[in-house]
CSV table of C-alpha atoms and ligand atoms in Angstrom, one decimal:
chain,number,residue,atom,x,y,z
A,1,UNK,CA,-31.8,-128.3,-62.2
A,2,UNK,CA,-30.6,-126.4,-59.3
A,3,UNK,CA,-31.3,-122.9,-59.1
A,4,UNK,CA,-29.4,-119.8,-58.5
A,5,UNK,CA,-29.9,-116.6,-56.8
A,6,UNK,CA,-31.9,-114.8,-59.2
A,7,UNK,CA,-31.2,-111.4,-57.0
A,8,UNK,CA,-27.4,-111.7,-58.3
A,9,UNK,CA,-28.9,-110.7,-62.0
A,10,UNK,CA,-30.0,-107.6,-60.5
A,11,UNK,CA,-26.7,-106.0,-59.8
A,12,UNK,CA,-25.7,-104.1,-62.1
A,13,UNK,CA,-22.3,-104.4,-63.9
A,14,UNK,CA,-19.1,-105.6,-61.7
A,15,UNK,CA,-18.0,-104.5,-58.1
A,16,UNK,CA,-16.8,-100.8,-58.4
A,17,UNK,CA,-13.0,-101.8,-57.8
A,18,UNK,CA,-12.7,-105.0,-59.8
A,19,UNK,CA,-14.0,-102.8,-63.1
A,20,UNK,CA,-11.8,-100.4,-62.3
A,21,UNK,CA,-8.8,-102.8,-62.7
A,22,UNK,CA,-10.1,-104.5,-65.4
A,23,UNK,CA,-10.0,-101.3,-67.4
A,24,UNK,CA,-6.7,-99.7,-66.0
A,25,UNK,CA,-5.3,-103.5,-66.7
A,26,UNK,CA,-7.0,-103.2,-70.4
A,27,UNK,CA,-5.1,-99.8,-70.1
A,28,UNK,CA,-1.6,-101.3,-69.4
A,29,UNK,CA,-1.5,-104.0,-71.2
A,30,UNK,CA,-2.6,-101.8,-74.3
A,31,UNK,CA,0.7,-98.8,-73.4
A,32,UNK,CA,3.2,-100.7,-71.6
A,33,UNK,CA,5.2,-97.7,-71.7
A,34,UNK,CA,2.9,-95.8,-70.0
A,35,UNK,CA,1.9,-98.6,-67.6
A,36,UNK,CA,5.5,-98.0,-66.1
A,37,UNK,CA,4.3,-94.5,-64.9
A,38,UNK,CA,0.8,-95.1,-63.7
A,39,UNK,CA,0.2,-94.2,-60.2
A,40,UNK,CA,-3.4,-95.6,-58.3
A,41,UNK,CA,-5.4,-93.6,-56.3
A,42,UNK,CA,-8.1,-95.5,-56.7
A,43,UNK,CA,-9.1,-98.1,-54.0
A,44,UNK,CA,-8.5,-96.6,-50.5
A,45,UNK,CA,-5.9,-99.3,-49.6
A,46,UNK,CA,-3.0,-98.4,-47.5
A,47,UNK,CA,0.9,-98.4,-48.6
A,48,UNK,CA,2.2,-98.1,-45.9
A,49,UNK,CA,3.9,-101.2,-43.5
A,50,UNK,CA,2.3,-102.4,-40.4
A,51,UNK,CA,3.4,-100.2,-37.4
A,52,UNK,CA,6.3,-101.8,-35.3
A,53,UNK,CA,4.2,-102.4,-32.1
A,54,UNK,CA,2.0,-104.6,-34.3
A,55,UNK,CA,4.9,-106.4,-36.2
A,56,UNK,CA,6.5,-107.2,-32.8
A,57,UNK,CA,3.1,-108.1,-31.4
A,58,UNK,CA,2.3,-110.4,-34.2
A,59,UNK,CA,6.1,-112.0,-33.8
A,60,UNK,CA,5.4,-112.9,-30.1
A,61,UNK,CA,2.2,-114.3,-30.9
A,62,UNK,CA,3.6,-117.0,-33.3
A,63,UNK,CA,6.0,-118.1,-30.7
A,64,UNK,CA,3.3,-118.6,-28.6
A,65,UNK,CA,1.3,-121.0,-31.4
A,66,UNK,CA,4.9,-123.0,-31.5
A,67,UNK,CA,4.8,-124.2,-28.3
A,68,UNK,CA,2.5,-127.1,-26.1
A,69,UNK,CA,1.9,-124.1,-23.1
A,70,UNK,CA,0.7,-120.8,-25.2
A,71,UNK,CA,-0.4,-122.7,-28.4
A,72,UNK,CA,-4.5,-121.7,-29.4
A,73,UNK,CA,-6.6,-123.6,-31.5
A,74,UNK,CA,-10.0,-122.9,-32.1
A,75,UNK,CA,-10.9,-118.9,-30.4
A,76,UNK,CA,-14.2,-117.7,-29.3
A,77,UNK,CA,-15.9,-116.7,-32.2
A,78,UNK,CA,-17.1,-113.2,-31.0
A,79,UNK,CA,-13.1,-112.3,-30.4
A,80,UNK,CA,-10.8,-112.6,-28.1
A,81,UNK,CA,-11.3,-111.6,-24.7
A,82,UNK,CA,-7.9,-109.1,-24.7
A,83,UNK,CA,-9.5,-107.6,-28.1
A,84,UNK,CA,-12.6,-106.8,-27.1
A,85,UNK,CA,-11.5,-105.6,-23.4
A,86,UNK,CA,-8.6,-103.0,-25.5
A,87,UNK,CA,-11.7,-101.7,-28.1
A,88,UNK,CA,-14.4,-101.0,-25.5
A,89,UNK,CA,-11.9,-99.4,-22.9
A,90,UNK,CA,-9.9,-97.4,-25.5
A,91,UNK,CA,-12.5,-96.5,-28.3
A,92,UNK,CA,-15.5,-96.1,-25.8
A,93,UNK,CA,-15.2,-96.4,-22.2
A,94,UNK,CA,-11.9,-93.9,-22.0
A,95,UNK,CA,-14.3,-91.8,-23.7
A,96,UNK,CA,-17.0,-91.9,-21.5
A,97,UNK,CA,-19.6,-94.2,-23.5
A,98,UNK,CA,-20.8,-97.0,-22.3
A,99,UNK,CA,-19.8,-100.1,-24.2
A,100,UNK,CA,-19.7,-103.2,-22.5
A,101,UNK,CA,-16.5,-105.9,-23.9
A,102,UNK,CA,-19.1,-108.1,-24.5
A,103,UNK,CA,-20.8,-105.5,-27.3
A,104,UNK,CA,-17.8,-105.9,-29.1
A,105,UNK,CA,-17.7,-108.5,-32.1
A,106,UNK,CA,-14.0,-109.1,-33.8
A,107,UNK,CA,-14.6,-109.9,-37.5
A,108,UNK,CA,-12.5,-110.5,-40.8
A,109,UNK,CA,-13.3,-106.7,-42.0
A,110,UNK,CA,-16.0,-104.2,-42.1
A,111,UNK,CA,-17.2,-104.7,-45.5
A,112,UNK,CA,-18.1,-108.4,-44.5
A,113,UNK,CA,-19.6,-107.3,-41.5
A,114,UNK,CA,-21.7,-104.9,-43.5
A,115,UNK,CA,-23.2,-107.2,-45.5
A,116,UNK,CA,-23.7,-110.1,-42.7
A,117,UNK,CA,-25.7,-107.9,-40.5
A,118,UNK,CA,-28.7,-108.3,-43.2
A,119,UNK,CA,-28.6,-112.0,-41.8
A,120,UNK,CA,-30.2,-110.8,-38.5
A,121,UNK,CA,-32.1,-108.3,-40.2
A,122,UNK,CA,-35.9,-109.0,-41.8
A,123,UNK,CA,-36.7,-108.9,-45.0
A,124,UNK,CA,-39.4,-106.6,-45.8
A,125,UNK,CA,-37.3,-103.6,-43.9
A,126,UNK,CA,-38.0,-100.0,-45.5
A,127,UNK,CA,-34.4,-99.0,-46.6
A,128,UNK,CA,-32.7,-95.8,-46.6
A,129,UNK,CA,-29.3,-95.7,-48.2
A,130,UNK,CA,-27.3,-92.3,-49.3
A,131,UNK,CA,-26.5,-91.6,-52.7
A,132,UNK,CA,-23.6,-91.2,-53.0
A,133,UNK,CA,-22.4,-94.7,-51.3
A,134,UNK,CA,-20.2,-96.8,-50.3
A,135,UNK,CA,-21.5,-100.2,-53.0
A,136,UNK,CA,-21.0,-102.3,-50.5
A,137,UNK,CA,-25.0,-101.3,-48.7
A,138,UNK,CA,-26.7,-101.3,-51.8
A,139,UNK,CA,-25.2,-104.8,-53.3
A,140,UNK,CA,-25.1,-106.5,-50.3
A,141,UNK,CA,-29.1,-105.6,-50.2
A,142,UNK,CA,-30.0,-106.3,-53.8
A,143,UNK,CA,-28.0,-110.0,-53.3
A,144,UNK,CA,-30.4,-110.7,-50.3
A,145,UNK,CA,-33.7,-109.7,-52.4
A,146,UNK,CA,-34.1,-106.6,-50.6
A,147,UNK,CA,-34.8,-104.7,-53.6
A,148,UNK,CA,-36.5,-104.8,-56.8
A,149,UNK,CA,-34.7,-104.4,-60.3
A,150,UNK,CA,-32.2,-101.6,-61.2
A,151,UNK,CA,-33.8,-98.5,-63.6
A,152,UNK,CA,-31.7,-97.1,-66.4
A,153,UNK,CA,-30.0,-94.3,-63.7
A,154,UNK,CA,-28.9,-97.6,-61.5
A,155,UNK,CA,-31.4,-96.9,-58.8
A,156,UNK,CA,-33.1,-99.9,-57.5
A,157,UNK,CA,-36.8,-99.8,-56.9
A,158,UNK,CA,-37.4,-100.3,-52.9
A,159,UNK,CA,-34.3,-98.4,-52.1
A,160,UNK,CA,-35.3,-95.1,-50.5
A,161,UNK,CA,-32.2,-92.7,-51.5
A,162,UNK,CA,-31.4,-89.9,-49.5
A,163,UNK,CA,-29.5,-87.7,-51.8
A,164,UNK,CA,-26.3,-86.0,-50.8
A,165,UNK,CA,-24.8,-82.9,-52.8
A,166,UNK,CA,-22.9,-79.9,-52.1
A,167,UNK,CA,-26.2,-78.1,-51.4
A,168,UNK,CA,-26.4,-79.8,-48.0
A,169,UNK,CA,-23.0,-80.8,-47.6
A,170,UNK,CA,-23.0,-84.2,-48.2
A,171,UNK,CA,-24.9,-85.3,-45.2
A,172,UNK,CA,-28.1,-86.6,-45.9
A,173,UNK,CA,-31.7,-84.7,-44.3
A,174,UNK,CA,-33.5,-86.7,-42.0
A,175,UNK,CA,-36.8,-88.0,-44.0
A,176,UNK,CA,-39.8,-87.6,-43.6
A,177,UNK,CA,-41.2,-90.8,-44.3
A,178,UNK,CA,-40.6,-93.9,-42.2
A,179,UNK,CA,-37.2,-95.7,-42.9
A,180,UNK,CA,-36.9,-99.0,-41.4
A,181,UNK,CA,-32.8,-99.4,-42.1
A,182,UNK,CA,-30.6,-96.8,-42.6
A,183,UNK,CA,-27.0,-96.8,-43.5
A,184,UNK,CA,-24.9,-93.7,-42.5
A,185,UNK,CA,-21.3,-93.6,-43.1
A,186,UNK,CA,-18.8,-90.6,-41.6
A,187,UNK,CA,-16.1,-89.5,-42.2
A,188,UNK,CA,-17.6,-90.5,-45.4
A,189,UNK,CA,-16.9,-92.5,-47.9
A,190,UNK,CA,-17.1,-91.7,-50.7
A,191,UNK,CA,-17.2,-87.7,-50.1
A,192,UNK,CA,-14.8,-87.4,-47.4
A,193,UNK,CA,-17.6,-85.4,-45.8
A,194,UNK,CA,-18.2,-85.6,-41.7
A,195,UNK,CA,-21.3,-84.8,-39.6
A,196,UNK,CA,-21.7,-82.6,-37.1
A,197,UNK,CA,-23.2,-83.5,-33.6
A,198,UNK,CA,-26.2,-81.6,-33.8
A,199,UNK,CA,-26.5,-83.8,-38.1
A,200,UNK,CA,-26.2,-87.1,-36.4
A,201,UNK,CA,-28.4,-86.0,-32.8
A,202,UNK,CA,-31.4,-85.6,-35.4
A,203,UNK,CA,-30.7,-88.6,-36.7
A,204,UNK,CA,-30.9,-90.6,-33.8
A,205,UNK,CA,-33.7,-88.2,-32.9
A,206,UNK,CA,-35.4,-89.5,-36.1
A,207,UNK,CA,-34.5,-93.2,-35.5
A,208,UNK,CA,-36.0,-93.4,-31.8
A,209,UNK,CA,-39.5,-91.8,-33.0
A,210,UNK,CA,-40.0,-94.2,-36.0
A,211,UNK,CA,-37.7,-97.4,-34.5
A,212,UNK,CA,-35.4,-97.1,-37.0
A,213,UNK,CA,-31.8,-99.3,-37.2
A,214,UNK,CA,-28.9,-97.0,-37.7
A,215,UNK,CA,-26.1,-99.0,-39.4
A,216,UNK,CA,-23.0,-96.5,-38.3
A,217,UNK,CA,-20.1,-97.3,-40.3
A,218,UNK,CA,-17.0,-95.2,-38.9
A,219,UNK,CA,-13.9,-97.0,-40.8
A,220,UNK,CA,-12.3,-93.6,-41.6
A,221,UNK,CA,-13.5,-92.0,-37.7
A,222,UNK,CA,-9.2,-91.8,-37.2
A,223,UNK,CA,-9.1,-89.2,-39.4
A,224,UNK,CA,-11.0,-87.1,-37.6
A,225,UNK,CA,-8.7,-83.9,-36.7
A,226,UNK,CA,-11.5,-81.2,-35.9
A,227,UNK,CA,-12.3,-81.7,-32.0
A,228,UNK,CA,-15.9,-80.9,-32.9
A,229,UNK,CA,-16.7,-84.3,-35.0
A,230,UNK,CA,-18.2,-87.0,-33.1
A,231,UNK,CA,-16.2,-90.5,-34.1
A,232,UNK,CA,-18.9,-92.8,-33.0
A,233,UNK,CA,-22.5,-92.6,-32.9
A,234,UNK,CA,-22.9,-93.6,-29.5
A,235,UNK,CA,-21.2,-89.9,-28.8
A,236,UNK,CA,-25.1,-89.5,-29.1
A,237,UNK,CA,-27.0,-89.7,-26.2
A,238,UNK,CA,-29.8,-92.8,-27.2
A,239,UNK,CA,-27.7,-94.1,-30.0
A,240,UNK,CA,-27.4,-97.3,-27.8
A,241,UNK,CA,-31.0,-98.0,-28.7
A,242,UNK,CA,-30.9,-97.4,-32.3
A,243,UNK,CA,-27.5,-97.9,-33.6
A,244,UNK,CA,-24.7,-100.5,-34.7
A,245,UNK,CA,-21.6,-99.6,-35.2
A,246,UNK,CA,-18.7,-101.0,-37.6
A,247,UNK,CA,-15.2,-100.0,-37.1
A,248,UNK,CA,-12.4,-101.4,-38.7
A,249,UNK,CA,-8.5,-101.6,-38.4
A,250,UNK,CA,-7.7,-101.0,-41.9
A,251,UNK,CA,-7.3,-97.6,-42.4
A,252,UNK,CA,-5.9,-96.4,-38.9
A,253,UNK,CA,-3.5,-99.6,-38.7
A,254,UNK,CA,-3.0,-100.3,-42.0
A,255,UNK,CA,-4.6,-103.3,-42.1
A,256,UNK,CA,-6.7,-104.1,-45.6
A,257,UNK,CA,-4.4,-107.3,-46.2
A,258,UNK,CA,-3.9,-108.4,-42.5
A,259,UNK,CA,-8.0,-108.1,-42.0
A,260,UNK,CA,-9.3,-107.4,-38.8
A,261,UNK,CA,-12.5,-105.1,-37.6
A,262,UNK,CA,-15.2,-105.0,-35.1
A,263,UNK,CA,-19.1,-104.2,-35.1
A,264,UNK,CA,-20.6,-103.0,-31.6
A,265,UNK,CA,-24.2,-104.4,-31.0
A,266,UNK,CA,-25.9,-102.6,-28.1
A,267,UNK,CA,-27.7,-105.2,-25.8
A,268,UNK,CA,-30.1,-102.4,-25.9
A,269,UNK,CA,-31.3,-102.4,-29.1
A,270,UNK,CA,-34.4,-104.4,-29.9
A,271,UNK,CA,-36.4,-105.1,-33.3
A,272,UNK,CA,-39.7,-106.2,-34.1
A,273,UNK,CA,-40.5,-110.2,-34.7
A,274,UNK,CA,-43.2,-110.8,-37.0
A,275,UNK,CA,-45.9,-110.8,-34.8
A,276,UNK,CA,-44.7,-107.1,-33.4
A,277,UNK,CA,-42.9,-108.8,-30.3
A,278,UNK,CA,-39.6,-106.9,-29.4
A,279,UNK,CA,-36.3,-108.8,-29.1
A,280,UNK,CA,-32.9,-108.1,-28.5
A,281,UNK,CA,-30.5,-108.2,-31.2
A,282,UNK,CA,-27.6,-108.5,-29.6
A,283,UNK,CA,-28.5,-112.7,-29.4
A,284,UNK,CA,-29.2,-112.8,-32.6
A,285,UNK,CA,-25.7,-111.6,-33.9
A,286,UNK,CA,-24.0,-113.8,-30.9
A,287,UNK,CA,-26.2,-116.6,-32.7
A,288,UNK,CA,-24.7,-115.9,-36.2
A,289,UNK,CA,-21.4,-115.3,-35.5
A,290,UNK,CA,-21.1,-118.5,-33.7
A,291,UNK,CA,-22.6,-120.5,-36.7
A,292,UNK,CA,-21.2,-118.9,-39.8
A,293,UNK,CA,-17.7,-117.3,-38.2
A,294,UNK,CA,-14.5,-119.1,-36.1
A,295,UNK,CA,-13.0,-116.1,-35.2
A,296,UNK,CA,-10.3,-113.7,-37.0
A,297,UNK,CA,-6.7,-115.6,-36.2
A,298,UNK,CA,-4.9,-115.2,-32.8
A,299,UNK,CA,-2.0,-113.9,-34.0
A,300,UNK,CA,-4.0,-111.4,-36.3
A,301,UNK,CA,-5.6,-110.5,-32.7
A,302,UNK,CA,-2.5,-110.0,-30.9
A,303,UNK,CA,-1.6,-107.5,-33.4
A,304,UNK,CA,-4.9,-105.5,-33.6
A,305,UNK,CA,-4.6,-105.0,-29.7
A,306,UNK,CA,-1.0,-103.9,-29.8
A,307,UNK,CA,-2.7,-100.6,-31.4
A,308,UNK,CA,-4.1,-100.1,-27.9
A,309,UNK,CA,-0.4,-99.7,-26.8
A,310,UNK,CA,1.0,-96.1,-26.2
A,311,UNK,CA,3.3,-97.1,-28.5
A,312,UNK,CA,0.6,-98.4,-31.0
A,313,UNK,CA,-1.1,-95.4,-30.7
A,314,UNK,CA,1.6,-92.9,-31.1
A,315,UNK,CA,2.9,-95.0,-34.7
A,316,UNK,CA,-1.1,-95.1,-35.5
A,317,UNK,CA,-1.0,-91.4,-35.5
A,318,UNK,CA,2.0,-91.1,-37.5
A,319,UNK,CA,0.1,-93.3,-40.5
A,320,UNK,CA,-2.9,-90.6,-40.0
A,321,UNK,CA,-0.5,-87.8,-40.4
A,322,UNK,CA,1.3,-89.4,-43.1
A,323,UNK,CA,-2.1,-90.0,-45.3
A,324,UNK,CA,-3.3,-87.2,-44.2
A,325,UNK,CA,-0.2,-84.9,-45.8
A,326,UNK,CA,-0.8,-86.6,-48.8
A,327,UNK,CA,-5.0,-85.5,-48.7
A,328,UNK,CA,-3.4,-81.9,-48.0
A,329,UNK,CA,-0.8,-81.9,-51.3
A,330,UNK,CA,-3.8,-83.6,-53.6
A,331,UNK,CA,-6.4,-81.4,-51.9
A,332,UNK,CA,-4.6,-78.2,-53.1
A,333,UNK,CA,-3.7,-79.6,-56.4
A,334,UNK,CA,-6.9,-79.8,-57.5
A,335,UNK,CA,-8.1,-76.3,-55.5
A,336,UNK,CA,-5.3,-74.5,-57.9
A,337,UNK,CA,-6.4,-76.4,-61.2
A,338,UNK,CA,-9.5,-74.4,-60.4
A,339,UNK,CA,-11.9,-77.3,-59.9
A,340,UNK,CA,-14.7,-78.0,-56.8
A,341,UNK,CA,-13.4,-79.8,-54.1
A,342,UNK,CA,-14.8,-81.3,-51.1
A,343,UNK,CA,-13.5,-83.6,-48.3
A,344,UNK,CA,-9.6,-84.4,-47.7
A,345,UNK,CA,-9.8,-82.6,-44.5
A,346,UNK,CA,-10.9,-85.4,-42.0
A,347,UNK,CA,-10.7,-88.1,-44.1
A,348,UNK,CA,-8.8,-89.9,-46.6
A,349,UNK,CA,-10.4,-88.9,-49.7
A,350,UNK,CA,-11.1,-85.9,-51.6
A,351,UNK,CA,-14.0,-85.4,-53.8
A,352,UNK,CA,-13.9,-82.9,-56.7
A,353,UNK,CA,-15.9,-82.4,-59.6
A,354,UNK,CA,-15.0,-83.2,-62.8
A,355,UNK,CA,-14.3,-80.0,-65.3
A,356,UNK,CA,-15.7,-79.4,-68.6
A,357,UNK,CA,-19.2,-81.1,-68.0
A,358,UNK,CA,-17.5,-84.8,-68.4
A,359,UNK,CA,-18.9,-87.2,-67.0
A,360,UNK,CA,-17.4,-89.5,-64.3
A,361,UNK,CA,-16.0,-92.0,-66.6
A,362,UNK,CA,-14.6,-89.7,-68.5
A,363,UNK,CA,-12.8,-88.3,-66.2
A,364,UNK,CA,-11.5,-91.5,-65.2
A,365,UNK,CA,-10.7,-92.1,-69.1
A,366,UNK,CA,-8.6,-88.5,-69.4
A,367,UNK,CA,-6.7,-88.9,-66.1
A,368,UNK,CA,-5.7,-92.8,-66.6
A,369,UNK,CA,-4.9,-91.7,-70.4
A,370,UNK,CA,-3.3,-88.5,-70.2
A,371,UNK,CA,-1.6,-88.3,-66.9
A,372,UNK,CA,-1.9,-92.1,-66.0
A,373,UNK,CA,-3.4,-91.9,-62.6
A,374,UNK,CA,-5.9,-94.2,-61.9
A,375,UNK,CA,-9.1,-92.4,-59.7
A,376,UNK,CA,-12.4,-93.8,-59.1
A,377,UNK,CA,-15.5,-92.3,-60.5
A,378,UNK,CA,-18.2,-90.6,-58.6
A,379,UNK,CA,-20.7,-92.4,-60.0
A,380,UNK,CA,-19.6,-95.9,-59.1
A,381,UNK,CA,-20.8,-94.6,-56.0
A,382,UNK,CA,-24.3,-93.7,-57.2
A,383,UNK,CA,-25.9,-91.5,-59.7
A,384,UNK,CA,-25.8,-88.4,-57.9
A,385,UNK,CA,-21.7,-89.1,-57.6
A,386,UNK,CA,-22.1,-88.4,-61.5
A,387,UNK,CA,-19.8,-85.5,-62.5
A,388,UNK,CA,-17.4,-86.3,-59.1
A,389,UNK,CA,-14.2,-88.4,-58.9
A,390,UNK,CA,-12.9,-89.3,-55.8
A,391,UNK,CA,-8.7,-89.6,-55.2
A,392,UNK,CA,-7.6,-91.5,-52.3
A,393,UNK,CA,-4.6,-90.2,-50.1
A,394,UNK,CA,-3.6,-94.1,-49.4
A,395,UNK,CA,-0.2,-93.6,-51.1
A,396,UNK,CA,3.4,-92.8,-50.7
A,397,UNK,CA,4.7,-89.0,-50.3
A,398,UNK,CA,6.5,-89.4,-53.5
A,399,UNK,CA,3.6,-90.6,-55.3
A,400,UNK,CA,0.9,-88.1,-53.7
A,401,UNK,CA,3.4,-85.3,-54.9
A,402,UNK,CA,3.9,-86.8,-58.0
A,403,UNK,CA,0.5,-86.8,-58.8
A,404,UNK,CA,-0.7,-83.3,-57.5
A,405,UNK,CA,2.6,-82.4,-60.4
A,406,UNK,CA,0.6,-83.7,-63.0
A,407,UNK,CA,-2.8,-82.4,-62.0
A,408,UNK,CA,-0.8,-79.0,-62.8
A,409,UNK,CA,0.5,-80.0,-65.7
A,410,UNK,CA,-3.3,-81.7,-67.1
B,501,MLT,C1,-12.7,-97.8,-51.0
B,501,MLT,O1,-11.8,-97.5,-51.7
B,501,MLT,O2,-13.8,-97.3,-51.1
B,501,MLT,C2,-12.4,-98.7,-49.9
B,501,MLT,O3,-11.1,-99.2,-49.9
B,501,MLT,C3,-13.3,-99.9,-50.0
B,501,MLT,C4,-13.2,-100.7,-48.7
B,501,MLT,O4,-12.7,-100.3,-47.7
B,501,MLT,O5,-13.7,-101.8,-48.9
């Protein structure tokens, strides 16, 4: 008989989101009455339309696949050229790093890219992964037999977790043992924490001495207000030899349903072969993306680069200050009910800890059941998230407003 990937048994239980609507949906379909009123801050997904520069980009762009002279079949699977130029000029270049177009690799989203990347990676890499975390790292690792099984706490043996609390702020201490692979995510997600310049400078520090792989995801970097935070690792002088980058157009252009994103690979960057001989990466993920990937769709394309516009950029901003008004109202809502709260300041989500010593769940439990808002439990992110809930600010005014009310009135 043919057989399966026994690493899938590992995981433990479903993906965070999916059980979280499986139970609010359990929830509904129990209190339909109630159902009416319930309000999700759960997933970080955006509610807000597509800026107009991207709607009118994306328009144009389907005229041009309706007729003989502009029509585009098949793209180059790395991206298109007008992408890639817009990213490494606007995000990078304009900045003054150095990021060549050709470093630039247009995918279908960050998460996917997140989880790819382990097909260029070896197999026997030393992994360092935060707790609390995005799932996405630590699943994506157990599916490709990167890790033993999971213990009773959900910690997977081979994982080397670098905790994160409110003792050092969220941002995990630089080892001292050898990491091979190490995820860092800021403005973090879960925690809505950042890192300073000096946090991730030891870091790349850390990664140079022991040849290290920094996997740098910076989804939320556009909600980065304070001038001080760095918005890409490459901000760090070296971080071109030790560090991938994955950025995405979700959260800044609102697009989780239109998918588009982009992971920066460094021709710089080498890793060891098996026999100890070092080799570019860069190849490698030129190699897979050409196998596995054809390419996110033109028109899809057209519209990620009409971000780059002035007028992209100035209706981009007006998204971040929208979310970001909504982070302020929740953020004091749960300040005046008296409970801890972290993050919400350059990022989207605001982490608090959960009052009268219940648990994540349970928290979950009281505010879907008593004021029907949905959250997402800190420890789906991890077992040190236990006693956390996280609420996104990916909602309408109304709604944010609505919900800091009944936070009050909890
Ligand atoms: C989240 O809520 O953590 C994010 O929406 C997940 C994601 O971006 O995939």
């Amino acid at each position: 008989m043919v057989q399966l990937n026994d690493n899938y048994l590992k995981l433990k239980a479903g993906y965070l989101f999916p059980e979280i609507a499986r139970r609010v949906k359990v929830f509904c379909d129990a209190h339909p009455e109630a159902a009416k009123r319930v309000i999700r801050c759960g997933i970080g997904d955006v509610t807000e339309p597509l800026p107009s520069a991207v709607v009118s980009a994306m328009h144009k762009a389907v005229d041009d696949m309706a007729s003989r002279e502009s029509f585009r079949g098949y793209g180059p699977e790395q991206g298109h050229e007008f992408l890639r130029h817009a990213i490494a000029q606007n995000d990078y270049r304009d900045h003054g790093m150095e990021v060549a177009d050709d470093e630039i690799f247009i995918s279908d989203g960050s998460k996917c890219d997140c989880g790819n990347i382990l097909d260029i990676l070896g197999h026997k890499n030393v992994l360092g992964i935060t707790d609390p975390v995005y799932p996405v790292y630590v699943d994506t690792n157990v599916m490709a037999g990167h890790t033993g099984e999971a213990n009773e706490a959900g910690a997977y043996e081979g994982i080397h977790y670098l905790a994160c609390d409110a003792s050092n702020g969220f941002v995990p201490e630089v080892p001292k043992e050898k990491l091979d692979v190490v995820y860092l995510c800021f403005p973090n997600n879960p925690t809505g924490a950042t890192a300073t310049r000096a946090q991730l400078a030891a870091w790349v520090a850390y990664a140079r001495a022991h040849g290290t792989l920094i996997l740098f995801d910076a989804a939320y970097e556009a909600y980065i207000s304070d001038p001080e935070v760095p918005h890409s690792i490459y901000e760090i002088p070296g971080a071109r030899e030790c560090a991938i980058e994955f950025r995405s157009f979700s959260k800044n252009g609102g697009f989780t349903g239109t998918r588009c994103a982009f992971t920066v690979v460094p021709k710089t960057l080498l890793a060891a072969t098996a026999t100890g001989e070092c080799k570019p990466l860069h190849p490698l993920w030129n190699r897979r993306m050409s196998t596995k990937f054809n390419g996110v769709s033109y028109i899809v394309q057209r519209g990620a680069e009409a971000l780059y516009t002035p007028e992209g950029k100035q209706q981009v901003r007006g998204l971040i200050e929208h979310y970001m008004g909504n982070a302020a109202i929740l953020r004091a809502a749960v300040q005046q009910a008296g409970l801890p709260v972290f993050g919400g300041v350059n990022a989207p989500y605001i982490w608090v800890g959960t009052p009268d010593g219940l648990t994540s769940w349970e928290m979950f439990d009281r505010m879907l059941t008593q004021a029907n808002v949905v959250i997402t439990p800190g420890s789906g992110f991890g077992s040190k998230g236990e006693g956390y809930f996280r609420i996104s600010a990916f909602n309408s005014r109304a709604n944010a407003e609505e919900v800091a009310r009944r936070i009050a009135a909890l």
